[in-house]
Amino acid sequence: MKLKEFLERNPTINTAQLARKMWPDNKSAPSKLTNKLNENIAGDSKQRITEKDLENAKAVLKELADDIYKTFK
């Protein structure tokens, strides 16, 4: 499953917050994620989710899931 499909199926996940955790040093992280998910053109190429982005998103989502599990354990 692609990240975009996962986020569409799980609307309770706030993509802006996910982006801020994926790229904490980037002030425009929410726009960056939106551009990558929609494959918008920036410069002369499409923005795409890379394997590194996917690994980063999985790590952030796993951390969130672990926090939820610990909180309600």
Short mmCIF file of N, CA, C and O in Angstrom, two decimals:
data_model
loop_
_atom_site.label_atom_id
_atom_site.label_comp_id
_atom_site.label_asym_id
_atom_site.label_seq_id
_atom_site.Cartn_x
_atom_site.Cartn_y
_atom_site.Cartn_z
N MET A 1 0.85 -1.17 0.00
CA MET A 1 0.00 0.00 0.00
C MET A 1 0.90 1.24 0.00
O MET A 1 1.88 1.30 0.70
N LYS A 2 0.51 2.20 -0.76
CA LYS A 2 1.26 3.45 -0.83
C LYS A 2 0.89 4.34 0.34
O LYS A 2 -0.20 4.22 0.91
N LEU A 3 1.80 5.24 0.69
CA LEU A 3 1.57 6.15 1.80
C LEU A 3 0.32 6.98 1.57
O LEU A 3 -0.49 7.17 2.48
N LYS A 4 0.13 7.47 0.36
CA LYS A 4 -1.04 8.29 0.05
C LYS A 4 -2.33 7.50 0.30
O LYS A 4 -3.27 8.02 0.92
N GLU A 5 -2.38 6.26 -0.13
CA GLU A 5 -3.56 5.42 0.09
C GLU A 5 -3.79 5.20 1.58
O GLU A 5 -4.93 5.24 2.05
N PHE A 6 -2.72 4.94 2.31
CA PHE A 6 -2.84 4.72 3.75
C PHE A 6 -3.43 5.94 4.44
O PHE A 6 -4.33 5.82 5.26
N LEU A 7 -2.93 7.12 4.09
CA LEU A 7 -3.42 8.35 4.72
C LEU A 7 -4.87 8.64 4.33
O LEU A 7 -5.65 9.14 5.14
N GLU A 8 -5.24 8.30 3.10
CA GLU A 8 -6.63 8.49 2.67
C GLU A 8 -7.57 7.55 3.43
O GLU A 8 -8.70 7.92 3.75
N ARG A 9 -7.11 6.34 3.72
CA ARG A 9 -7.94 5.36 4.44
C ARG A 9 -7.99 5.65 5.94
O ARG A 9 -8.83 5.08 6.64
N ASN A 10 -7.07 6.48 6.43
CA ASN A 10 -7.00 6.79 7.85
C ASN A 10 -7.03 8.30 8.04
O ASN A 10 -6.02 8.91 8.39
N PRO A 11 -8.19 8.90 7.84
CA PRO A 11 -8.29 10.36 7.90
C PRO A 11 -8.04 10.96 9.29
O PRO A 11 -7.87 12.17 9.41
N THR A 12 -8.00 10.13 10.32
CA THR A 12 -7.72 10.66 11.66
C THR A 12 -6.25 11.05 11.81
O THR A 12 -5.91 11.77 12.75
N ILE A 13 -5.40 10.57 10.92
CA ILE A 13 -3.99 10.95 10.96
C ILE A 13 -3.84 12.33 10.33
O ILE A 13 -4.20 12.54 9.18
N ASN A 14 -3.31 13.25 11.10
CA ASN A 14 -3.12 14.61 10.64
C ASN A 14 -1.83 14.67 9.81
O ASN A 14 -0.73 14.50 10.36
N THR A 15 -1.97 14.88 8.52
CA THR A 15 -0.79 14.86 7.64
C THR A 15 0.18 15.99 7.93
O THR A 15 1.38 15.82 7.76
N ALA A 16 -0.33 17.13 8.38
CA ALA A 16 0.57 18.25 8.72
C ALA A 16 1.47 17.87 9.90
O ALA A 16 2.68 18.14 9.87
N GLN A 17 0.89 17.24 10.90
CA GLN A 17 1.69 16.82 12.06
C GLN A 17 2.66 15.70 11.68
O GLN A 17 3.80 15.68 12.15
N LEU A 18 2.21 14.79 10.84
CA LEU A 18 3.09 13.73 10.35
C LEU A 18 4.29 14.34 9.63
O LEU A 18 5.43 13.97 9.88
N ALA A 19 4.03 15.30 8.76
CA ALA A 19 5.10 15.95 8.01
C ALA A 19 6.08 16.65 8.93
O ALA A 19 7.30 16.59 8.73
N ARG A 20 5.56 17.33 9.95
CA ARG A 20 6.45 18.04 10.88
C ARG A 20 7.37 17.08 11.63
O ARG A 20 8.49 17.42 11.96
N LYS A 21 6.86 15.89 11.91
CA LYS A 21 7.71 14.89 12.58
C LYS A 21 8.66 14.22 11.60
O LYS A 21 9.76 13.82 11.99
N MET A 22 8.26 14.10 10.34
CA MET A 22 9.14 13.50 9.34
C MET A 22 10.32 14.40 9.02
O MET A 22 11.43 13.93 8.83
N TRP A 23 10.05 15.70 8.93
CA TRP A 23 11.09 16.69 8.60
C TRP A 23 11.06 17.82 9.62
O TRP A 23 10.61 18.93 9.32
N PRO A 24 11.54 17.58 10.85
CA PRO A 24 11.42 18.58 11.91
C PRO A 24 12.18 19.89 11.63
O PRO A 24 11.83 20.93 12.17
N ASP A 25 13.18 19.85 10.80
CA ASP A 25 13.97 21.06 10.51
C ASP A 25 13.43 21.86 9.33
O ASP A 25 13.95 22.93 9.03
N ASN A 26 12.39 21.35 8.69
CA ASN A 26 11.84 22.01 7.50
C ASN A 26 10.59 22.80 7.91
O ASN A 26 9.60 22.22 8.34
N LYS A 27 10.64 24.13 7.74
CA LYS A 27 9.51 24.97 8.14
C LYS A 27 8.28 24.75 7.25
O LYS A 27 7.16 25.04 7.65
N SER A 28 8.49 24.27 6.04
CA SER A 28 7.36 24.03 5.14
C SER A 28 7.11 22.53 4.94
O SER A 28 6.72 22.10 3.86
N ALA A 29 7.32 21.75 5.99
CA ALA A 29 7.14 20.30 5.91
C ALA A 29 5.75 19.88 5.45
O ALA A 29 5.63 18.98 4.61
N PRO A 30 4.66 20.51 5.95
CA PRO A 30 3.33 20.09 5.47
C PRO A 30 3.17 20.28 3.96
O PRO A 30 2.61 19.41 3.28
N SER A 31 3.69 21.37 3.44
CA SER A 31 3.62 21.60 1.98
C SER A 31 4.46 20.58 1.23
O SER A 31 4.07 20.10 0.18
N LYS A 32 5.60 20.26 1.80
CA LYS A 32 6.50 19.28 1.17
C LYS A 32 5.80 17.93 1.05
O LYS A 32 5.82 17.31 -0.01
N LEU A 33 5.15 17.49 2.14
CA LEU A 33 4.45 16.21 2.09
C LEU A 33 3.28 16.26 1.12
O LEU A 33 3.10 15.33 0.33
N THR A 34 2.52 17.33 1.14
CA THR A 34 1.39 17.48 0.22
C THR A 34 1.87 17.42 -1.23
O THR A 34 1.27 16.74 -2.06
N ASN A 35 2.95 18.14 -1.53
CA ASN A 35 3.48 18.13 -2.89
C ASN A 35 3.94 16.75 -3.31
O ASN A 35 3.72 16.31 -4.44
N LYS A 36 4.57 16.01 -2.39
CA LYS A 36 5.03 14.67 -2.71
C LYS A 36 3.86 13.70 -2.89
O LYS A 36 3.87 12.88 -3.80
N LEU A 37 2.86 13.80 -2.02
CA LEU A 37 1.71 12.90 -2.13
C LEU A 37 0.93 13.13 -3.42
O LEU A 37 0.41 12.19 -4.03
N ASN A 38 0.83 14.39 -3.84
CA ASN A 38 0.10 14.73 -5.06
C ASN A 38 0.97 14.75 -6.31
O ASN A 38 0.48 15.05 -7.39
N GLU A 39 2.24 14.44 -6.13
CA GLU A 39 3.22 14.43 -7.23
C GLU A 39 3.19 15.73 -8.02
O GLU A 39 3.17 15.74 -9.25
N ASN A 40 3.17 16.85 -7.27
CA ASN A 40 3.19 18.16 -7.91
C ASN A 40 4.54 18.42 -8.56
O ASN A 40 5.56 17.90 -8.12
N ILE A 41 4.52 19.24 -9.58
CA ILE A 41 5.75 19.58 -10.29
C ILE A 41 6.41 20.76 -9.57
O ILE A 41 5.78 21.77 -9.29
N ALA A 42 7.68 20.58 -9.25
CA ALA A 42 8.48 21.65 -8.65
C ALA A 42 9.76 21.73 -9.47
O ALA A 42 10.48 20.75 -9.64
N GLY A 43 10.02 22.91 -10.00
CA GLY A 43 11.16 23.03 -10.90
C GLY A 43 10.84 22.32 -12.19
O GLY A 43 9.84 22.61 -12.84
N ASP A 44 11.65 21.34 -12.52
CA ASP A 44 11.41 20.61 -13.77
C ASP A 44 11.17 19.12 -13.52
O ASP A 44 11.38 18.30 -14.41
N SER A 45 10.73 18.76 -12.31
CA SER A 45 10.44 17.35 -12.05
C SER A 45 9.29 17.21 -11.05
O SER A 45 8.98 18.13 -10.31
N LYS A 46 8.69 16.03 -11.05
CA LYS A 46 7.61 15.73 -10.11
C LYS A 46 8.20 15.43 -8.75
O LYS A 46 9.24 14.79 -8.63
N GLN A 47 7.49 15.87 -7.73
CA GLN A 47 7.85 15.52 -6.36
C GLN A 47 7.25 14.14 -6.09
O GLN A 47 6.10 13.89 -6.42
N ARG A 48 8.02 13.25 -5.51
CA ARG A 48 7.54 11.90 -5.23
C ARG A 48 8.00 11.45 -3.87
O ARG A 48 9.02 11.89 -3.36
N ILE A 49 7.24 10.53 -3.30
CA ILE A 49 7.63 9.89 -2.05
C ILE A 49 8.76 8.93 -2.36
O ILE A 49 8.61 8.03 -3.20
N THR A 50 9.90 9.14 -1.70
CA THR A 50 11.05 8.26 -1.92
C THR A 50 11.01 7.12 -0.90
O THR A 50 10.21 7.14 0.05
N GLU A 51 11.87 6.16 -1.09
CA GLU A 51 11.96 5.05 -0.15
C GLU A 51 12.35 5.57 1.24
O GLU A 51 11.83 5.11 2.25
N LYS A 52 13.23 6.55 1.28
CA LYS A 52 13.64 7.15 2.55
C LYS A 52 12.45 7.85 3.23
O LYS A 52 12.29 7.74 4.44
N ASP A 53 11.64 8.55 2.44
CA ASP A 53 10.44 9.20 2.98
C ASP A 53 9.50 8.16 3.58
O ASP A 53 8.93 8.36 4.66
N LEU A 54 9.32 7.06 2.87
CA LEU A 54 8.43 6.00 3.34
C LEU A 54 8.94 5.39 4.64
O LEU A 54 8.17 5.18 5.57
N GLU A 55 10.24 5.14 4.71
CA GLU A 55 10.83 4.60 5.94
C GLU A 55 10.66 5.59 7.09
O GLU A 55 10.34 5.19 8.21
N ASN A 56 10.85 6.87 6.81
CA ASN A 56 10.69 7.91 7.82
C ASN A 56 9.25 7.97 8.31
O ASN A 56 8.99 8.04 9.52
N ALA A 57 8.29 7.92 7.40
CA ALA A 57 6.87 7.94 7.77
C ALA A 57 6.52 6.72 8.61
O ALA A 57 5.80 6.83 9.62
N LYS A 58 7.01 5.56 8.23
CA LYS A 58 6.74 4.34 9.00
C LYS A 58 7.29 4.46 10.41
O LYS A 58 6.63 4.06 11.38
N ALA A 59 8.48 5.03 10.55
CA ALA A 59 9.09 5.18 11.87
C ALA A 59 8.25 6.13 12.74
O ALA A 59 8.02 5.85 13.92
N VAL A 60 7.80 7.23 12.15
CA VAL A 60 6.98 8.20 12.89
C VAL A 60 5.65 7.55 13.29
O VAL A 60 5.20 7.69 14.44
N LEU A 61 5.01 6.84 12.37
CA LEU A 61 3.73 6.20 12.67
C LEU A 61 3.88 5.09 13.70
O LEU A 61 3.01 4.90 14.55
N LYS A 62 5.00 4.35 13.64
CA LYS A 62 5.25 3.31 14.63
C LYS A 62 5.44 3.92 16.00
O LYS A 62 4.91 3.42 17.00
N GLU A 63 6.17 5.02 16.07
CA GLU A 63 6.37 5.71 17.34
C GLU A 63 5.02 6.16 17.92
O GLU A 63 4.76 6.00 19.11
N LEU A 64 4.16 6.69 17.07
CA LEU A 64 2.83 7.10 17.50
C LEU A 64 2.02 5.91 18.01
O LEU A 64 1.39 5.98 19.07
N ALA A 65 2.05 4.81 17.26
CA ALA A 65 1.31 3.61 17.66
C ALA A 65 1.83 3.08 19.01
O ALA A 65 1.04 2.68 19.87
N ASP A 66 3.14 3.09 19.18
CA ASP A 66 3.72 2.64 20.44
C ASP A 66 3.29 3.53 21.60
O ASP A 66 2.97 3.03 22.68
N ASP A 67 3.25 4.84 21.37
CA ASP A 67 2.80 5.77 22.41
C ASP A 67 1.35 5.52 22.77
O ASP A 67 0.98 5.53 23.95
N ILE A 68 0.52 5.29 21.77
CA ILE A 68 -0.90 5.01 22.03
C ILE A 68 -1.05 3.71 22.82
O ILE A 68 -1.79 3.66 23.80
N TYR A 69 -0.30 2.69 22.42
CA TYR A 69 -0.37 1.40 23.11
C TYR A 69 0.05 1.54 24.58
O TYR A 69 -0.63 1.04 25.47
N LYS A 70 1.15 2.26 24.82
CA LYS A 70 1.63 2.42 26.19
C LYS A 70 0.64 3.23 27.04
O LYS A 70 0.47 2.96 28.21
N THR A 71 0.02 4.22 26.42
CA THR A 71 -0.92 5.07 27.14
C THR A 71 -2.15 4.30 27.60
O THR A 71 -2.63 4.49 28.72
N PHE A 72 -2.65 3.40 26.77
CA PHE A 72 -3.89 2.70 27.07
C PHE A 72 -3.66 1.25 27.51
O PHE A 72 -4.60 0.48 27.57
N LYS A 73 -2.47 0.90 27.87
CA LYS A 73 -2.14 -0.45 28.27
C LYS A 73 -2.72 -0.75 29.64
O LYS A 73 -2.81 0.01 30.51
#
